[in-house]
PDB file of C-alpha atoms in Angstrom:
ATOM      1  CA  UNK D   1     119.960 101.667 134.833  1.00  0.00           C
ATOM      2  CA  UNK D   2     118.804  97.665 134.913  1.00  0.00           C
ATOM      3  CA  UNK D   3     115.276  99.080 134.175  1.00  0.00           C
ATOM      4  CA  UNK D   4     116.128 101.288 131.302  1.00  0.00           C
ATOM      5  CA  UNK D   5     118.207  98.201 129.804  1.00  0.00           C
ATOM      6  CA  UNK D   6     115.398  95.385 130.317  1.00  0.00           C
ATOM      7  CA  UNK D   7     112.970  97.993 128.893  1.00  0.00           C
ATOM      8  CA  UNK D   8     115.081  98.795 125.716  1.00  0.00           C
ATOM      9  CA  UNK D   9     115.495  94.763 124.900  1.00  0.00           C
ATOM     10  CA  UNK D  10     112.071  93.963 125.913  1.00  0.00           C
ATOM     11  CA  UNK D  11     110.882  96.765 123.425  1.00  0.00           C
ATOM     12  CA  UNK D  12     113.256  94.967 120.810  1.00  0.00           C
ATOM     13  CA  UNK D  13     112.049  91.364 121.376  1.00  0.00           C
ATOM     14  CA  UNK D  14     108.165  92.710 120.776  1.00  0.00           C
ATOM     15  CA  UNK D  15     109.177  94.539 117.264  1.00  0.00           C
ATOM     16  CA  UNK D  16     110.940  91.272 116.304  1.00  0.00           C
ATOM     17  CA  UNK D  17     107.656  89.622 116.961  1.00  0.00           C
ATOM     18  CA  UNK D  18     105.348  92.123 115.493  1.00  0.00           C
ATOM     19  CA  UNK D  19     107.650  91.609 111.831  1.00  0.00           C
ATOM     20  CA  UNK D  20     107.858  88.441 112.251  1.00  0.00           C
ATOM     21  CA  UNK D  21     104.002  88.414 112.364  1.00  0.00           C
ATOM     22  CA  UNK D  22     103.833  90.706 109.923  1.00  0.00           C
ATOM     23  CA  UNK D  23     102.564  94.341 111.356  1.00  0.00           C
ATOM     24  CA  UNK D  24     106.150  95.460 112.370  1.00  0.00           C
ATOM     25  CA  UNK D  25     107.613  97.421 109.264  1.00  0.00           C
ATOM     26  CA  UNK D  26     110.951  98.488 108.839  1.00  0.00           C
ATOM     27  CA  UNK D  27     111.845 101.773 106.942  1.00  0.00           C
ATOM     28  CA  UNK D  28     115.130 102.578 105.785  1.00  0.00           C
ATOM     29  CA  UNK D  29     113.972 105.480 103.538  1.00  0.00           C
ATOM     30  CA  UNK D  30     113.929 109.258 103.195  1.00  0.00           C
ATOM     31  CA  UNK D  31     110.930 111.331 101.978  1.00  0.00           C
ATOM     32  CA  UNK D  32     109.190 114.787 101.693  1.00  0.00           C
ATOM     33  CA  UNK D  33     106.120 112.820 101.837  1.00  0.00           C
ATOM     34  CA  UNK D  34     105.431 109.115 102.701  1.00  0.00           C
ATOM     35  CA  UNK D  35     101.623 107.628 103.477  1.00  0.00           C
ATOM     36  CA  UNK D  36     100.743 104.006 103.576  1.00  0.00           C
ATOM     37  CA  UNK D  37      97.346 102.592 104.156  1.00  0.00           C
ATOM     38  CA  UNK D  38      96.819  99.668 106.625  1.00  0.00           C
ATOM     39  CA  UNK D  39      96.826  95.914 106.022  1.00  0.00           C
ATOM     40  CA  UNK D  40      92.970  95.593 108.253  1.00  0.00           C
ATOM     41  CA  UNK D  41      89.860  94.090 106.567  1.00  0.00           C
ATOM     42  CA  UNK D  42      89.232  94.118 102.898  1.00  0.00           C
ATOM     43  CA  UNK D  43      92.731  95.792 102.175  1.00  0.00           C
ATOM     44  CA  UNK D  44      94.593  92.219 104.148  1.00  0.00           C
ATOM     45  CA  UNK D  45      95.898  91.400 100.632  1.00  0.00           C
ATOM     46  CA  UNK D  46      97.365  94.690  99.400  1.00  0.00           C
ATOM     47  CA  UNK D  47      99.879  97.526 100.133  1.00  0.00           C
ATOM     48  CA  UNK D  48      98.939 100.629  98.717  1.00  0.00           C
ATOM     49  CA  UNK D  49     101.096 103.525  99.209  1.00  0.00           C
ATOM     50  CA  UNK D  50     101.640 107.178  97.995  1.00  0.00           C
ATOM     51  CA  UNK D  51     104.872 109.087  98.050  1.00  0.00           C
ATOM     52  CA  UNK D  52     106.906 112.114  97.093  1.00  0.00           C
ATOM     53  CA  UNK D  53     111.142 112.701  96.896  1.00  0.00           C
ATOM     54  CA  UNK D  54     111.135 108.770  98.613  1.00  0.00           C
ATOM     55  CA  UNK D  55     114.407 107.088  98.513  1.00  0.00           C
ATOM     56  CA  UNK D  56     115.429 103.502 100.038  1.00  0.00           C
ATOM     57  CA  UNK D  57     113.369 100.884 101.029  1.00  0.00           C
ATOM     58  CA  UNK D  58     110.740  99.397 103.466  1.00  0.00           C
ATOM     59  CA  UNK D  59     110.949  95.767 104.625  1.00  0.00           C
ATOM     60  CA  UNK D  60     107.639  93.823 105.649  1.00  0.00           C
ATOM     61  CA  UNK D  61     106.509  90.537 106.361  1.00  0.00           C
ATOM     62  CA  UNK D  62     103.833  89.147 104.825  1.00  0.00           C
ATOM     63  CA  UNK D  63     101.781  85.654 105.863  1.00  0.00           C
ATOM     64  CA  UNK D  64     100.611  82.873 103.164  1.00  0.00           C
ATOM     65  CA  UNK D  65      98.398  79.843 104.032  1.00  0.00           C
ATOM     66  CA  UNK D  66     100.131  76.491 103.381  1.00  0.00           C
ATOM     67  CA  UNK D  67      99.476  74.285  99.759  1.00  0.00           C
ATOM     68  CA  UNK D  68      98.367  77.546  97.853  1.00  0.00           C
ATOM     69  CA  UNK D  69      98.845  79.327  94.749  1.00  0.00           C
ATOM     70  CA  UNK D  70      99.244  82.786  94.488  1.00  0.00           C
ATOM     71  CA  UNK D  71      99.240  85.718  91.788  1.00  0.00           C
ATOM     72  CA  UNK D  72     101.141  89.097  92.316  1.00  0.00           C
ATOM     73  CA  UNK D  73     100.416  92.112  91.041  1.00  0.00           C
ATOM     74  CA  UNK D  74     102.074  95.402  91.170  1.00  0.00           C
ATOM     75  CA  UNK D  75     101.044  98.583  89.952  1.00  0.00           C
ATOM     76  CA  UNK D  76     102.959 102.043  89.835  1.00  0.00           C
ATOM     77  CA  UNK D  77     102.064 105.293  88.771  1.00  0.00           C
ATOM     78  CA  UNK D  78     105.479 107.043  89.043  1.00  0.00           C
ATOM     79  CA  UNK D  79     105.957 110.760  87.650  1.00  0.00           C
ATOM     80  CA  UNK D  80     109.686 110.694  88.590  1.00  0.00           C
ATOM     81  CA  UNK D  81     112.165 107.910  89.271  1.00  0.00           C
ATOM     82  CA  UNK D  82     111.589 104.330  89.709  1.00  0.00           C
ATOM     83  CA  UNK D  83     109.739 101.732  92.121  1.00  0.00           C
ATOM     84  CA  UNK D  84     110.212  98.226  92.420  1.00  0.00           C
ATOM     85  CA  UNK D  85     109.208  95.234  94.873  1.00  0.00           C
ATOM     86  CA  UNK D  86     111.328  92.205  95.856  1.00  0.00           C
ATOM     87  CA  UNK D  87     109.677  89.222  97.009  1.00  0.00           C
ATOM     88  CA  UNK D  88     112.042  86.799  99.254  1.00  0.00           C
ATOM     89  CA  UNK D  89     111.201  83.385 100.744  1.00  0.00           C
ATOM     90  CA  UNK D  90     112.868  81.284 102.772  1.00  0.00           C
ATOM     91  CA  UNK D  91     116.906  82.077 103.854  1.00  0.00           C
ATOM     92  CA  UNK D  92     116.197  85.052 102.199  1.00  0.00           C
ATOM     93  CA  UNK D  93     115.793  83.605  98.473  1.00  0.00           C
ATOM     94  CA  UNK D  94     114.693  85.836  95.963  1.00  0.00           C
ATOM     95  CA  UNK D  95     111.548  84.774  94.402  1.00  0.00           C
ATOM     96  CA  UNK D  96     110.149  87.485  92.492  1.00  0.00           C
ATOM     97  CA  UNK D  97     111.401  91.015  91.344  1.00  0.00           C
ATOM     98  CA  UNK D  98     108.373  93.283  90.522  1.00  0.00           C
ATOM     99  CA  UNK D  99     108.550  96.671  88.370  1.00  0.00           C
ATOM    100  CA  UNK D 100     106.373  98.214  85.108  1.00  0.00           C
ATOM    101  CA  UNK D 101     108.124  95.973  83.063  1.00  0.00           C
ATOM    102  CA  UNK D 102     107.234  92.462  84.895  1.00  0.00           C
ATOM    103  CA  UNK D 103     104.479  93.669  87.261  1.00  0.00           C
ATOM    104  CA  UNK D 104     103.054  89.754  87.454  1.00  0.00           C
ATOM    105  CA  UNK D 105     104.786  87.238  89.376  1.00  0.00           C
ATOM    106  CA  UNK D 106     102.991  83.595  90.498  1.00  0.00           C
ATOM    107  CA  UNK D 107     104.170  82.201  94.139  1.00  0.00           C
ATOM    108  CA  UNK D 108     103.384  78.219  95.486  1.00  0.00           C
ATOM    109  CA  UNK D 109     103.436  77.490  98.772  1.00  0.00           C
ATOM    110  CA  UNK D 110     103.952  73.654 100.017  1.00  0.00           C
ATOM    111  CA  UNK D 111     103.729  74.839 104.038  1.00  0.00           C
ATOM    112  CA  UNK D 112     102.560  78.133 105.988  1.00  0.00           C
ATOM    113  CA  UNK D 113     105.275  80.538 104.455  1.00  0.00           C
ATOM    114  CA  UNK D 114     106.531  84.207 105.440  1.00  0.00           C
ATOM    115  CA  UNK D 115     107.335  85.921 103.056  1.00  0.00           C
ATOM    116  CA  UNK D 116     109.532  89.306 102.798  1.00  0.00           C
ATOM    117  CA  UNK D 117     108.270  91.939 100.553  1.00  0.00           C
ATOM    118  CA  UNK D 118     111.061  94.818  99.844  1.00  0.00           C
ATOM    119  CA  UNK D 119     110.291  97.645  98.040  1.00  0.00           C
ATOM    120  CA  UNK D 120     112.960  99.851  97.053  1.00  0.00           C
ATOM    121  CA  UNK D 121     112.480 103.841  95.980  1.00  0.00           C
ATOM    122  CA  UNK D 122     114.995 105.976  93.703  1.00  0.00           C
ATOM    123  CA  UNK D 123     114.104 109.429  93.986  1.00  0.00           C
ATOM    124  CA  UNK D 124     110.572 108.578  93.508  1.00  0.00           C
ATOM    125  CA  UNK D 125     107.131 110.777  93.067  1.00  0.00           C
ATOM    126  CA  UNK D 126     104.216 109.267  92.392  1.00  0.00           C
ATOM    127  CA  UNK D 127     102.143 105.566  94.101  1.00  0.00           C
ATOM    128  CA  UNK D 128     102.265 101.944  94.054  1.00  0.00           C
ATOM    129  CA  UNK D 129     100.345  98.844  94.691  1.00  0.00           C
ATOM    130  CA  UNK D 130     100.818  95.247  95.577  1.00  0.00           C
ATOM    131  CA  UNK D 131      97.934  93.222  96.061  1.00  0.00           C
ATOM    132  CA  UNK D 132      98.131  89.520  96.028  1.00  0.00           C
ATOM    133  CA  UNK D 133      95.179  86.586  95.844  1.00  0.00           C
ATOM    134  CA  UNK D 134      94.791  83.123  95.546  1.00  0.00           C
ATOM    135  CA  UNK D 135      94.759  81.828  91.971  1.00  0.00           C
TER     136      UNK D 135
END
């Protein structure tokens, strides 16, 4: 029983430091069809994803270098319902709200910053994109 319990909070201290880090994700959402393509290499700056009947939201953490400017951009291509991204910085301040309406948002940072990045699904077909770069 000691093993199973020192297992279960050892496998809940690495998740809190794989978010933290940024490749931890967590989903509070329902979908016929969800599919999200990896932060690695050339895509490091953008979350791309395609989905179908998605409802709720996915947290992630995202890393930014310290004394930088950077430029947002989301993109959706919705056929039903809506999609929108929150941006949060520190003690979970809301920086930036992203949609089709104001899909350009432009983030300073004075040290090494996390950042969460929410997005948030209402009865939703379609995709979206985030990609973000130094300005």
């Amino acid at each position: 029983m000691l093993i199973v319990i020192a297992t279960a909070i050892l496998g809940v201290c690495l998740f809190y430091i794989l978010y933290r880090n940024g490749f931890g994700v967590v989903n509070t959402k329902s979908a016929l069809f969800y599919m999200s393509s990896p932060r690695w290499g050339k895509r490091r700056n953008c979350i791309e994803e395609k989905f179908s009947s998605c409802n709720g939201s996915i947290k992630r953490i995202i890393r930014l270098s310290q004394s930088k400017r950077y430029q947002f951009v989301f993109s959706s291509s919705t056929t039903k319902g809506s999609v929108s991204v929150e941006i949060y910085g520190i003690k979970k301040k809301l920086i930036a709200k992203l949609n089709n309406e104001q899909p350009c948002a432009f983030i300073s940072t004075e040290k090494k910053t996390n950042l969460r990045v929410v997005t948030k699904f209402v009865k939703a077909d379609g995709g979206c994109k985030l990609i973000w770069s130094e300005v």
